[in-house]
Every structure is written in C-alpha cells, then in structure tokens.
CSV table of C-alpha atoms in Angstrom, one decimal:
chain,number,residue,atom,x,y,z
A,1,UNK,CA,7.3,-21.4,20.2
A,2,UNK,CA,3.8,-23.1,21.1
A,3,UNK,CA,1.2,-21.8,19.8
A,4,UNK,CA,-2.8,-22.6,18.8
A,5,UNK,CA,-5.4,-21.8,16.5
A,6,UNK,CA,-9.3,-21.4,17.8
A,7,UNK,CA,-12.0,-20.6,15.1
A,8,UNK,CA,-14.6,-20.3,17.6
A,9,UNK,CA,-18.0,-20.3,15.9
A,10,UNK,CA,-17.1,-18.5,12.6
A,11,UNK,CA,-19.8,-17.5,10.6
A,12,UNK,CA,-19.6,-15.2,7.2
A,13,UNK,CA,-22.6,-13.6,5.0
A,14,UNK,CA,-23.1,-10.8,2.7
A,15,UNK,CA,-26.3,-9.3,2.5
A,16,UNK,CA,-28.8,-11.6,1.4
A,17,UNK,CA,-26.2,-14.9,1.4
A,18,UNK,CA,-24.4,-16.3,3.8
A,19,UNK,CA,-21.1,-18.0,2.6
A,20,UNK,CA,-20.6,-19.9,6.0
A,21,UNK,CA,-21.7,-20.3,9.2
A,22,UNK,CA,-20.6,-22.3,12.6
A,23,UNK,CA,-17.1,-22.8,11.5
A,24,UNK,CA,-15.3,-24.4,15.0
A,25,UNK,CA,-11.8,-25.6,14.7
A,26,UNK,CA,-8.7,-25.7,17.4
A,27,UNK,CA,-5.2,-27.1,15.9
A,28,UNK,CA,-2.2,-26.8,17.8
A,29,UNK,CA,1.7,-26.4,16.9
A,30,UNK,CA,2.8,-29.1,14.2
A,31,UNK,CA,-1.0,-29.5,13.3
A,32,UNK,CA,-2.2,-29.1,10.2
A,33,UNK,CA,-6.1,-27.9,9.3
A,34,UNK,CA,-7.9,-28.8,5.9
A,35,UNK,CA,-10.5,-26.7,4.7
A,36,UNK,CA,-12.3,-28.4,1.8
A,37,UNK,CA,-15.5,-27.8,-0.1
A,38,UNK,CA,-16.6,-27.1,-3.8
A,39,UNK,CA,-16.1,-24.0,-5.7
A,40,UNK,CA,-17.8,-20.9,-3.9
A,41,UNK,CA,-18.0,-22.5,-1.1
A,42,UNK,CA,-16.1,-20.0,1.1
A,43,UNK,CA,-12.8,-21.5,1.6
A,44,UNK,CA,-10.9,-18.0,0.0
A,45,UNK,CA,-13.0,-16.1,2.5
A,46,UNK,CA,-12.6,-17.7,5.5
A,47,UNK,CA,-8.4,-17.7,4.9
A,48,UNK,CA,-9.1,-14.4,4.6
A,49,UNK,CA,-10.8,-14.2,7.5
A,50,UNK,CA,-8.0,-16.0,9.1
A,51,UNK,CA,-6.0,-13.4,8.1
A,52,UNK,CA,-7.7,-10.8,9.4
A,53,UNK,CA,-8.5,-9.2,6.3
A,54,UNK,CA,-12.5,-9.6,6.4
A,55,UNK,CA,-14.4,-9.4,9.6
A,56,UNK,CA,-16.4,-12.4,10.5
A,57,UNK,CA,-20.2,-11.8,10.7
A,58,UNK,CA,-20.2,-14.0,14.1
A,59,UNK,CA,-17.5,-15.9,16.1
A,60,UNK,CA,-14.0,-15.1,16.8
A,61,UNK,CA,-10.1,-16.0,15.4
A,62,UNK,CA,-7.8,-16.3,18.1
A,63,UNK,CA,-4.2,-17.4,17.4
A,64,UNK,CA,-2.4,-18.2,21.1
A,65,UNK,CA,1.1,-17.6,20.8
A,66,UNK,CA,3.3,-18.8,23.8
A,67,UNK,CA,0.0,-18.3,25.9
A,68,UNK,CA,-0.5,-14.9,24.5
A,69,UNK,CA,-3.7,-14.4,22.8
A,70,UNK,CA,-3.1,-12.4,19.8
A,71,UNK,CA,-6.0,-9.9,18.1
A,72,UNK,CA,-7.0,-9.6,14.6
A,73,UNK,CA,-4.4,-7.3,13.7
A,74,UNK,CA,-1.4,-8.7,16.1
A,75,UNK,CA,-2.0,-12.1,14.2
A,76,UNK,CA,-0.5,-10.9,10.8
A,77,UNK,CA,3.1,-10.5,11.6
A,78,UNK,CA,3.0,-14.4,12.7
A,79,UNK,CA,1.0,-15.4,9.6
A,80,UNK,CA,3.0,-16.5,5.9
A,81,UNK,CA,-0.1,-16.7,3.4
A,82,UNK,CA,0.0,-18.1,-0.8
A,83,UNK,CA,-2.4,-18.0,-2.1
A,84,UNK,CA,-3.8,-16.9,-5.9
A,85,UNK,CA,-5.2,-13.4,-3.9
A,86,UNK,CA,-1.6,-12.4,-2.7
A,87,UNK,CA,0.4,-10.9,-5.9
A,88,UNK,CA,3.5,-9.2,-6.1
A,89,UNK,CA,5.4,-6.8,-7.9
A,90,UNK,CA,5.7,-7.0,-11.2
A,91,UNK,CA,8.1,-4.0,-11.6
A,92,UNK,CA,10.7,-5.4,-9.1
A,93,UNK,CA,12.9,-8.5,-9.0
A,94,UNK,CA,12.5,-11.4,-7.3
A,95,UNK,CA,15.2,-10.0,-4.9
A,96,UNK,CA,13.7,-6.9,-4.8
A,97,UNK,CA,10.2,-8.5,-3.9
A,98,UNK,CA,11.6,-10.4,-0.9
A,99,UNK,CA,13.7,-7.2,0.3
A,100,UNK,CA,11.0,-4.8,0.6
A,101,UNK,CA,8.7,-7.4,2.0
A,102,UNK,CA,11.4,-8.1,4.7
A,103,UNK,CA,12.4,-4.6,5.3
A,104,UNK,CA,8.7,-3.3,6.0
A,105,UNK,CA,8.3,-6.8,8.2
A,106,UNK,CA,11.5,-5.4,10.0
A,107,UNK,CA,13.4,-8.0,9.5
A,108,UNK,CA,16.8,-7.4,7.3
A,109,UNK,CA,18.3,-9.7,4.8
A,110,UNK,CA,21.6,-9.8,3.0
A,111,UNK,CA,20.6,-10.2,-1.1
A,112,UNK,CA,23.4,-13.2,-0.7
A,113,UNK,CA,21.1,-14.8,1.9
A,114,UNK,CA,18.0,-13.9,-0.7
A,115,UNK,CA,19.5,-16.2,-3.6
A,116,UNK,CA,20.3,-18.9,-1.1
A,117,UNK,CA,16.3,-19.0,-0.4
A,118,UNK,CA,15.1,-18.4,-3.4
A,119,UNK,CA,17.4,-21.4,-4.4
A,120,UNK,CA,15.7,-23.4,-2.2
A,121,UNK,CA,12.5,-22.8,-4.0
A,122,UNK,CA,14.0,-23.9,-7.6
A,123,UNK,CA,14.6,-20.5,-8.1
A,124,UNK,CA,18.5,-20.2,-8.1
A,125,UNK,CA,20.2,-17.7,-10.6
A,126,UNK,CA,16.6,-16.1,-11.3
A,127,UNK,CA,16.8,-13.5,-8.4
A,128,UNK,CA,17.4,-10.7,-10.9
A,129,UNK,CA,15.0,-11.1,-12.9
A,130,UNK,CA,11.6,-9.0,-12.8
A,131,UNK,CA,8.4,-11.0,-11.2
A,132,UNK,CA,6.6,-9.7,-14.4
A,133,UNK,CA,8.5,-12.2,-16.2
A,134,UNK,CA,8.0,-15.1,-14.4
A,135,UNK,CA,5.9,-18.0,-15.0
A,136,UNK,CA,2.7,-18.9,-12.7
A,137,UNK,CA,4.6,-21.6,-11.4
A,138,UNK,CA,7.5,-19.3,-10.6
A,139,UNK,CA,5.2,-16.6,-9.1
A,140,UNK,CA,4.1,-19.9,-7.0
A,141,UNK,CA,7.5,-20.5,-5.8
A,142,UNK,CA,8.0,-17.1,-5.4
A,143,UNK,CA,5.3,-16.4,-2.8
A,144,UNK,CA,6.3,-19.9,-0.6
A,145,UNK,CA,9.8,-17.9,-0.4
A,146,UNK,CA,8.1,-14.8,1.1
A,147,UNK,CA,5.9,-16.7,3.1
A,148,UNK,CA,8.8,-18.6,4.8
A,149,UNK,CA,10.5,-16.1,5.3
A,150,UNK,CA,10.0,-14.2,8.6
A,151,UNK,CA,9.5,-18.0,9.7
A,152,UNK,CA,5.7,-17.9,10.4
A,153,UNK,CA,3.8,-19.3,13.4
A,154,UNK,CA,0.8,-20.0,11.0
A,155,UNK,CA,1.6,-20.9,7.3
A,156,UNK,CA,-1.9,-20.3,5.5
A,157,UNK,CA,-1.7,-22.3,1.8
A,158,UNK,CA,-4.4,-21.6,-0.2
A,159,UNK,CA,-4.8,-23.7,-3.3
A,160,UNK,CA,-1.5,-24.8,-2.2
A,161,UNK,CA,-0.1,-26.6,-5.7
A,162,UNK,CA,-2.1,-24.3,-8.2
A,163,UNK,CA,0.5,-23.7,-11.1
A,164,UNK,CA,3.1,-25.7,-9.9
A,165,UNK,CA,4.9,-29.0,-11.5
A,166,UNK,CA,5.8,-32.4,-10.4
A,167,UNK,CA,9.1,-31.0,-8.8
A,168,UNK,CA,7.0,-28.0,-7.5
A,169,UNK,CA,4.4,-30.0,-5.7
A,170,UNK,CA,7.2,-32.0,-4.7
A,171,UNK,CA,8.3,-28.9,-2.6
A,172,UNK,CA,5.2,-28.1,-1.6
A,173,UNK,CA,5.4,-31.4,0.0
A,174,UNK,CA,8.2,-30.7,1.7
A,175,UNK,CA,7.7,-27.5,3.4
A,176,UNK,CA,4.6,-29.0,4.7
A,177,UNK,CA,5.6,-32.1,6.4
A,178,UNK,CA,8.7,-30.5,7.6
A,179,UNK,CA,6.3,-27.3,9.5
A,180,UNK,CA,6.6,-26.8,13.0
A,181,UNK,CA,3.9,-24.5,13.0
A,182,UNK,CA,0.6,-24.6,12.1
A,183,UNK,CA,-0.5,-25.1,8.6
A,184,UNK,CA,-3.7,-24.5,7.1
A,185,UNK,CA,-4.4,-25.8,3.7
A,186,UNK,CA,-7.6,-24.7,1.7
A,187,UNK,CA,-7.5,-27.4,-0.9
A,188,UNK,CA,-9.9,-29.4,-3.3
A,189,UNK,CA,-7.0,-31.8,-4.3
A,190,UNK,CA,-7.8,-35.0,-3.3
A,191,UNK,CA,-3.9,-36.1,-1.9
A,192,UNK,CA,-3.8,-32.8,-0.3
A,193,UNK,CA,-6.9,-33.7,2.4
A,194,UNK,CA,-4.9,-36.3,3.6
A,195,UNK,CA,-2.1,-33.8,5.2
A,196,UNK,CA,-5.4,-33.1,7.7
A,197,UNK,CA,-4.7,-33.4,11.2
A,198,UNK,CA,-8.1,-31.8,11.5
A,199,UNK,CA,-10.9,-31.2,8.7
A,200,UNK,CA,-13.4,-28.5,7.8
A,201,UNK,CA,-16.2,-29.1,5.1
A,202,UNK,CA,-17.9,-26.1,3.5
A,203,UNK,CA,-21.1,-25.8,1.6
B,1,UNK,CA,19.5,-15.6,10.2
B,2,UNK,CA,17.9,-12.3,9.3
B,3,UNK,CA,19.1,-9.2,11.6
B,4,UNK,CA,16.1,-7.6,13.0
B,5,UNK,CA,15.5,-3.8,12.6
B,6,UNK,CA,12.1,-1.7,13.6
B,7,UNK,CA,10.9,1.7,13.5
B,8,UNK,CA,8.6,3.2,11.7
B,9,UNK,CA,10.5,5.4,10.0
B,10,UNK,CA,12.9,3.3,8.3
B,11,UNK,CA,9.1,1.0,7.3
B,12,UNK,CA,7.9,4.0,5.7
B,13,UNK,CA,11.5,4.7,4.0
B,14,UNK,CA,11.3,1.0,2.6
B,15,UNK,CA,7.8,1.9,1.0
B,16,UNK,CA,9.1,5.2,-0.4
B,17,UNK,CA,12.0,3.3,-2.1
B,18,UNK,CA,9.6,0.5,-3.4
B,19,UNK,CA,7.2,3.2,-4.9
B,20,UNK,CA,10.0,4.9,-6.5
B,21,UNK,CA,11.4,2.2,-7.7
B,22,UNK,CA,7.9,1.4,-9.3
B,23,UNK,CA,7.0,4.6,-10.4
B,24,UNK,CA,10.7,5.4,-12.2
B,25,UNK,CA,10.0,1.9,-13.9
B,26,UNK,CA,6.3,2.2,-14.9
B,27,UNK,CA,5.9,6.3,-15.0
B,28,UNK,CA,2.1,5.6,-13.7
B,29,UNK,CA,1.9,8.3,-11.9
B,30,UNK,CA,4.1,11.2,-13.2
B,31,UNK,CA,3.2,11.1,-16.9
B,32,UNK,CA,-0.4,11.5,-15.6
B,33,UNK,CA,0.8,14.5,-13.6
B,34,UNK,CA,3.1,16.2,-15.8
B,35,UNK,CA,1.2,15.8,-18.8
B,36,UNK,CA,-2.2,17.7,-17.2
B,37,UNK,CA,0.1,19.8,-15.9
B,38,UNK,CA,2.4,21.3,-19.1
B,39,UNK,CA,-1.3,21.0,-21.0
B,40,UNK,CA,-3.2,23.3,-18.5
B,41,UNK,CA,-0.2,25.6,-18.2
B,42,UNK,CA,-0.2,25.9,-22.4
B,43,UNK,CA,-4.4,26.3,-22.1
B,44,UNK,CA,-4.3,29.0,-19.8
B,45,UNK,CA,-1.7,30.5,-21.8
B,46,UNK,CA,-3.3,30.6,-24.9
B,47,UNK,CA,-6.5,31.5,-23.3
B,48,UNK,CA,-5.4,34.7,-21.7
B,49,UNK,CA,-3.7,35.4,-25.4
B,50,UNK,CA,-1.1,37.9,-23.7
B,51,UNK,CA,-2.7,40.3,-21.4
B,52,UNK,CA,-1.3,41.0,-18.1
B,53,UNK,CA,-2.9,39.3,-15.5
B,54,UNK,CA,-3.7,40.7,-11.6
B,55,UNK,CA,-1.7,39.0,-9.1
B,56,UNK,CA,-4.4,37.6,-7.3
B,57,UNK,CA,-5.4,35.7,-11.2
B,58,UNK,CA,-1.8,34.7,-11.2
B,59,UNK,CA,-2.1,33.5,-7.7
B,60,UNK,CA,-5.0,31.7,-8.7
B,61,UNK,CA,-4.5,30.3,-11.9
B,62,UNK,CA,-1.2,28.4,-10.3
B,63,UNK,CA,-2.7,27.1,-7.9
B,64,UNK,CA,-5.9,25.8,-10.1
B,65,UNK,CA,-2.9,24.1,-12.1
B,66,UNK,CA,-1.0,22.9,-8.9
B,67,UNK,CA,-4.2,21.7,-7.5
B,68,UNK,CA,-5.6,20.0,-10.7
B,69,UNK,CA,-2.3,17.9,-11.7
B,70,UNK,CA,-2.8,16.9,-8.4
B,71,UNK,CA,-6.1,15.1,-8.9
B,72,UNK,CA,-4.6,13.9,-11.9
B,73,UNK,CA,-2.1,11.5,-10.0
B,74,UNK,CA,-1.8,11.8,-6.4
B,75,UNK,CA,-4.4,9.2,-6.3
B,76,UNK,CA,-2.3,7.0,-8.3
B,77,UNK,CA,-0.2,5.5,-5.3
B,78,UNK,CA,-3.1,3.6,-3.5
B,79,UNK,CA,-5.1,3.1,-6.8
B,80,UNK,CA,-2.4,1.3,-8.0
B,81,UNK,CA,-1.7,-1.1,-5.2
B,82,UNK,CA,-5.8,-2.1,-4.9
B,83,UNK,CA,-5.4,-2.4,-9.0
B,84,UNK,CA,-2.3,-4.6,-9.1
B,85,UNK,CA,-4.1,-6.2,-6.2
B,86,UNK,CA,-0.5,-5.5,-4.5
B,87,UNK,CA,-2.6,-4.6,-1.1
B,88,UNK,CA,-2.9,-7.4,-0.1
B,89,UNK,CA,0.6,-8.6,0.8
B,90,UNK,CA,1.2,-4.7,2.0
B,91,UNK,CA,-1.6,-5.3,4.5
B,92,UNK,CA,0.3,-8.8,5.4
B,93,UNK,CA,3.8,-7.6,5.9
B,94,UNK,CA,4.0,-3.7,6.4
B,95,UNK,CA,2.4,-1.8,9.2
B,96,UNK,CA,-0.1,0.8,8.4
B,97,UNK,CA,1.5,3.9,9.8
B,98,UNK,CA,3.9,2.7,7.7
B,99,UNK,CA,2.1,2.6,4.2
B,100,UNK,CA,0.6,6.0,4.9
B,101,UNK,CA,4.3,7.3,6.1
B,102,UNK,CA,6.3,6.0,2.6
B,103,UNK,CA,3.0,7.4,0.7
B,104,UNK,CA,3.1,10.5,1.9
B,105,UNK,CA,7.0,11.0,0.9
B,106,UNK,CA,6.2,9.6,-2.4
B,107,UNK,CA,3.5,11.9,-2.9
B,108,UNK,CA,5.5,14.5,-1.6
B,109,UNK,CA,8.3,14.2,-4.1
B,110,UNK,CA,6.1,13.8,-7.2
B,111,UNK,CA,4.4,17.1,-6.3
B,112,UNK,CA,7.9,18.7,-5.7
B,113,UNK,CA,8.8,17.7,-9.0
B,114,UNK,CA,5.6,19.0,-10.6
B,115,UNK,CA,6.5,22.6,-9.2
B,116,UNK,CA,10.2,22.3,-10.0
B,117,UNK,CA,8.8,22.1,-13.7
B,118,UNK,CA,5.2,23.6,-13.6
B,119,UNK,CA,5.9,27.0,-11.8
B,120,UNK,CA,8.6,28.0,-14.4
B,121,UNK,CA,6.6,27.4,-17.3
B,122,UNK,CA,3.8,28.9,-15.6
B,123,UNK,CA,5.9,32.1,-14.9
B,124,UNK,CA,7.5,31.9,-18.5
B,125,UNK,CA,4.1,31.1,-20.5
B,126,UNK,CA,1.5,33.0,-18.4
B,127,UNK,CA,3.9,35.5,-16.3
B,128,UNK,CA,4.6,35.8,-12.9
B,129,UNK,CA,5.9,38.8,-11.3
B,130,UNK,CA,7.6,37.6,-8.4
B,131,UNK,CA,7.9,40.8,-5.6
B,132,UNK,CA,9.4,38.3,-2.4
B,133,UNK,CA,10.6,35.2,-3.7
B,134,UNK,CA,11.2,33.6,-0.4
B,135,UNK,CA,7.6,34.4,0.5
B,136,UNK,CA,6.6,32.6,-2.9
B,137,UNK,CA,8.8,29.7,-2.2
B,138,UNK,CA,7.5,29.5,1.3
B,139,UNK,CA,3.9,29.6,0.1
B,140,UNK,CA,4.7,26.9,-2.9
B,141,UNK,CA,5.9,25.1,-0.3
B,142,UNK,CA,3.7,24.6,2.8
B,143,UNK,CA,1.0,24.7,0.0
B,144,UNK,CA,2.5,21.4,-1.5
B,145,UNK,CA,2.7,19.6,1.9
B,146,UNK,CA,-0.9,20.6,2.8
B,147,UNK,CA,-2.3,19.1,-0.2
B,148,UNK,CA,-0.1,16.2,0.1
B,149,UNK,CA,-1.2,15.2,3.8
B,150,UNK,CA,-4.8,16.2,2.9
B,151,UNK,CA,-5.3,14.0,-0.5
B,152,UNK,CA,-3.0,10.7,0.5
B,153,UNK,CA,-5.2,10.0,3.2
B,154,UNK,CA,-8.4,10.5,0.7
B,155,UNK,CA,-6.7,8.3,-1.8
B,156,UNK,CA,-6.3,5.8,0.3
B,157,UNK,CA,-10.2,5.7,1.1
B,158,UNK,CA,-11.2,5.9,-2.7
B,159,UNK,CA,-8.7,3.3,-3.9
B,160,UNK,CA,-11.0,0.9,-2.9
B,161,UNK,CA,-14.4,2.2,-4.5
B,162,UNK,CA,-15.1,2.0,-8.2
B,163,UNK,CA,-15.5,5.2,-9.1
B,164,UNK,CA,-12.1,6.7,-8.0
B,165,UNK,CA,-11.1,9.3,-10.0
B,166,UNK,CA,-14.9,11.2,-9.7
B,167,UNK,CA,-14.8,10.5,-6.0
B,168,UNK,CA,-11.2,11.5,-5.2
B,169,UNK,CA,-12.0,14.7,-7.1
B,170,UNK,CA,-15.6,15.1,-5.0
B,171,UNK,CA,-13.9,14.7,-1.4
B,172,UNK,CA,-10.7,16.3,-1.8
B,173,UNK,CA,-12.5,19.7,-3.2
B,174,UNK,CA,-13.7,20.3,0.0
B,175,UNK,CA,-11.3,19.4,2.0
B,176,UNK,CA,-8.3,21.5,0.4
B,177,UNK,CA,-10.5,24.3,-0.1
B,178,UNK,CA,-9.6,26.1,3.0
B,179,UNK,CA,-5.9,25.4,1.7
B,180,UNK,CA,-6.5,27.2,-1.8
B,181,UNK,CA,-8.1,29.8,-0.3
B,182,UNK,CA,-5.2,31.1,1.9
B,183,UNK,CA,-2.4,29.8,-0.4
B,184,UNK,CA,-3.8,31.8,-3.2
B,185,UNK,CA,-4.3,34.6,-0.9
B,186,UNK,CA,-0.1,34.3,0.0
B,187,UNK,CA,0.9,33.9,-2.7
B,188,UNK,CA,-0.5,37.2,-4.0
B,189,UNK,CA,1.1,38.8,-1.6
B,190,UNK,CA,4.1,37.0,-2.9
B,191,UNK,CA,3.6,38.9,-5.9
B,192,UNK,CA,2.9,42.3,-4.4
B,193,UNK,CA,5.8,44.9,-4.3
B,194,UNK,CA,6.1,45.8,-1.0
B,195,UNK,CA,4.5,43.0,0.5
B,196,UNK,CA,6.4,40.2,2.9
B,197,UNK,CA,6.9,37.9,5.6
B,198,UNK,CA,4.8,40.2,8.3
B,199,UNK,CA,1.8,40.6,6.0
B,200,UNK,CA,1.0,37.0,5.1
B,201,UNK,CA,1.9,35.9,8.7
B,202,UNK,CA,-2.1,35.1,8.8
B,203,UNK,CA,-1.7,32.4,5.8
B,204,UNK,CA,1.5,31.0,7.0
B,205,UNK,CA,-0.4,30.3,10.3
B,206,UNK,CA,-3.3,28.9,8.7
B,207,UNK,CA,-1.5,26.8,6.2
B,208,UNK,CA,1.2,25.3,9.1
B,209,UNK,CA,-2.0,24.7,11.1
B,210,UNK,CA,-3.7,23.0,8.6
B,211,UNK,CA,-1.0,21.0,7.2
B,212,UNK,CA,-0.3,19.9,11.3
B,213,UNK,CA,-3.9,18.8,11.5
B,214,UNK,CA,-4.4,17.0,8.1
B,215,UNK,CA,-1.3,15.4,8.4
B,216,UNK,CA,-2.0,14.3,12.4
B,217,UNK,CA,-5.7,13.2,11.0
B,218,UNK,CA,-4.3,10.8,8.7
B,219,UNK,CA,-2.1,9.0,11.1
B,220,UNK,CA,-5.3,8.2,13.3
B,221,UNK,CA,-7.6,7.6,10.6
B,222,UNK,CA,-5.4,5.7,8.4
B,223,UNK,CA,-4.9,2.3,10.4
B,224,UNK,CA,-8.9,2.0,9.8
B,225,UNK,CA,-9.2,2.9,6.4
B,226,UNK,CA,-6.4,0.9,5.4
B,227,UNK,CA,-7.4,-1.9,7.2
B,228,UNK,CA,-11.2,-2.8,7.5
C-alpha cells in the first residue's frame, strides 16, 4: 500500500500554555519521523494528536492511504501505537489481550497463530499467563505484538525502548528497520534520532 | 494470515465477553451492586418492622432499591476502563458503536442478575403480593432495559470527570425519572387483584417508548462522547 503522512501546521495549547505550535511534517511509505525534545515538551501530545485522540488547536493530520485521504477517525484502524499511555488488561492473558483486541479490530486469529507472535516478541510459552503478572519489559513486548498485528500503515512508537533490555531493544531494532510503513518515533534516546528520515524538535 | 470478520454485532459481542471475563475475575462491579442491594432490601425491612405495606409503597420501595444498586455500579463499566486507563487502546482498536453495544449487554446482565436475587428477597423480607405475575415480570423487565439504555450512555460521559459517582447520580436522576414514575405506577398494578395487561397498557407504551428513544439517543450520541 502507499501511503503519506502530512502534519500541516499543527499547533496545540491549553488555556493559558501552548505546548506546540507550527508543527509541519510530510513522510512517505518506508519513512521514518523523529519527534525529539526535552521532557514536557509535547511529544506524548502530539502522538496523540496523531492518533486522533486530542484535537489540534490549529492545523490538520492527514494520513493518504493509496491516494485516499483518511479523517481523524478513519486514520485509527491503520495506526499500531506503544506507547507508556496504551495499557492493557490486567485481568486477561496475554492471549486473551491480543484476541479481544483483534476481534473488536475485526480481524480473527487462531490462539495457535497468537503464541507464534507472541513468540516473536520473546514471549513464547507466556501466552497464558495474566498481563497483571508481567514485567514492564514484558508489557513492552506485549503492546509491539498488538501493535503489529492488524499490520499497520503507520506504526506510532512512543518512548519506543522504555523498559526493555539489550535483547528487547534489539527487537525494537528490528521491527523498525524492517517497516514498510511509516514509523513515527517520539524519542529522547540519543541512537534512536538517528532512525530519522525526517526530524521534529519541540520546545 | 488473520481471517477477516466485521459487524458490529459480533464487535459488541467481543466487548461483552471481555467485560465478563473481567468482571467474573475482578467482581468490580457486582459486589458494589449486590452488596447496596441485599443492605437496602434488609434497611427497608427492618425499617417498616412488619407492617403491611400499600402496593403502590411496594411498588416503590423496589424500585428505589432497583434504581439505587444501580447507581451503585452501572457506572462501573466505563469508570473502570478511564481508571485502568484501558480506554485508550479501546478507542484504538474497537469501534464506538461497538463499545456502547458490548456495554450495554453487560450492563444488561448485571442488572438481570440483581433482580434474579433482589426481587425475591425483597418479596420475602418486605412482602410483595403479586396479583399478575406476568404483568410484574413484564414491568421488571422493560424497567431494567430502560435504565440500562438510559445510565450506560451517562456513564460513559462521567467516566471521564472526577467526580463520577456524585455526577452519575445528579444526571441520571433526571433522566430515569419519567422511567420510575411509570414503572412504579405498573407495577402497582402488578400487584392489584384484578388488575392486568389492559390497564397498564399506558405504562407499557411509555416504558417501550422510552427505552426506544434512550436506547436510539445513545447510539447517536455515543461516537462523540466516547470519542472527543
């Protein structure tokens, strides 16, 4: 699929402080955009404003998908999203977790197929088990599963090696050279600004 | 590859499941329920010490239960998600219609299963002379769904304010009031000898009518609340 992503002149405030203003940014399929900038700085909030979850004060999100432009609420289906903001079930399993995420997505699953992914993510044999009883770096590895899976156009990695080991980041590495979508990364980590195809400094 | 399957229905089945699931492991919600429930049902019992009541104070004085437990945890299936900070990743992946759909069968059941267990302790602890049980099931029964399609909708609106319980209670007063005031008024007539079908045909109408529009409301409002 080709696709694009335009922030056209973003701009976010609450009253009486503006977190950002005149964000422009176009990256295209295989691209990957780096959003950088010190603590507070707005980097959470303008993911989310990727995401559609927050309006923008000004400007405009526009994902192009095959050369059809896709609205705030048409973009979620195409977007897979960690970050320390998305959590998951506690009370459910792993397998559980990724189930009902891809039922409600409308997509359908075999458990078999489940373990296979979640194997992928270094967490083979731990599909049973409860997310409540997984480690932060698990719960990491857990949400890169459930972003991957309904294969998304625009793979949104916020903080994208928080929690995570050497093998982990490792991983991380690996999903995000090997993207054929677009990838935006909302990182302070100095090695992770140089996956930028394209850079955006806040604050 | 993953098979793809749509509809909303089997969405909102898929959130039923998952709140089921959740609730059967964590009781959240239907301790919260059944607890208010079994205490008021005891209060009122020990309050009116044994003297027959009027039907229309029966009538009413389930319902006050019925409507009360409901405060007590209907709210609990949105709360929960904004608390758990689980509404996020339900905003990613599941459509809206289908959030409100699988809450409003959850809610459902939990209320069901309050009056499987409230009304006969009511009737054994208080007393409740049944004259048309059909007409008293109908009654418990359109009554439960018009309070379900009315408060899901408001408890997904206060979920995300911090002052949920006092504002669930403030909104959804006056909205159900038009509710209690005919259910009571059936089920009275419930309780009547002599009294059926053909004289509460005015409630019945009122309460189907209500329960169409609240539930109809939702639907339209829903995508909005849930999502901005």
């Amino acid at each position: 699929m080709d696709s694009k992503l335009i922030l056209d002149g973003l701009a976010k405030s609450y009253p009486g402080r503006p977190v950002f203003t005149g964000i422009n940014a176009e990256v295209g399929c295989g691209k990957r955009l780096v959003i950088t900038g010190p603590n507070g700085s707005g980097k959470s909030t303008l993911m989310k404003v990727i995401c559609g979850f927050i309006r923008p004060t000004r400007g405009r999100v526009i994902l192009n998908v095959n050369n059809q432009k896709l609205n705030r609420l048409e973009i979620r289906p195409h977007i897979g999203l960690v970050s320390p903001d998305l959590v998951l079930y506690d009370e459910l399993t792993a397998i559980e977790n990724l189930l009902f995420f891809a039922g409600v997505s409308g997509l359908y699953f075999s458990a078999r197929e489940l373990e296979n992914r979640l194997d992928l993510v270094g967490l083979g044999g731990r599909g049973s088990d409860f997310a409540g009883s997984y480690s932060s770096g698990m719960k990491q590895r857990l949400k890169y599963c459930l972003a991957l899976l309904r294969d998304p156009e625009l793979l949104l990695l916020d903080e994208p090696s928080a929690n995570l080991d050497e093998p982990g980041k490792a991983l991380v590495d690996e999903i995000i050279r090997s993207r054929r979508g677009i990838t935006v990364i909302a990182t302070n980590e100095r090695a992770e600004l140089e996956y930028a195809d394209e850079i955006v400094r806040l604050g | 590859m993953p098979m793809k399957s749509s509809g909303s229905v089997k969405r909102s089945i898929a959130v039923f499941r998952k709140d089921i699931k959740c609730e059967l492991r964590t009781r959240y919600a239907i301790n919260a329920i059944l607890m208010f429930a079994v205490v008021t049902v005891f209060a009122v019992s020990w309050a009116i010490g044994g003297v027959g009541l009027t039907e229309v104070l029966q009538a009413s004085l389930l319902w006050i239960v019925i409507y009360f437990s409901c405060l007590a945890g209907l709210s609990q299936s949105f709360v929960k998600e904004e608390e758990s900070k689980t509404a996020l990743a339900l905003r990613l992946y599941s459509p809206a219609e289908a959030v409100l759909g699988g809450k409003l069968i959850f809610n459902l059941v939990l209320l069901v299963v309050l009056n499987i267990i409230t009304v006969p302790l009511f009737g054994i602890f208080v007393g409740l002379n049944i004259s048309n049980f059909w007409l008293f099931f109908t009654m418990i029964l359109i009554g439960t769904v018009g309070i379900v399609g009315a408060t899901t909708i408001v408890a997904a609106i206060i979920s995300k304010t911090s002052v949920k319980g006092a504002l669930f209670a403030v909104i959804s007063f006056p909205m159900i009031l038009p509710l209690l005031i005919m259910a009571i008024s059936g089920t009275k007539k419930a309780l009547i000898p002599g009294l059926g079908f053909a004289e509460a045909r005015m409630e019945i109408q009122v309460l189907i009518s209500y329960l169409v529009v609240m539930t109809v409301l939702g639907f339209l409002l829903f995508d909005t609340v849930w999502n901005d």
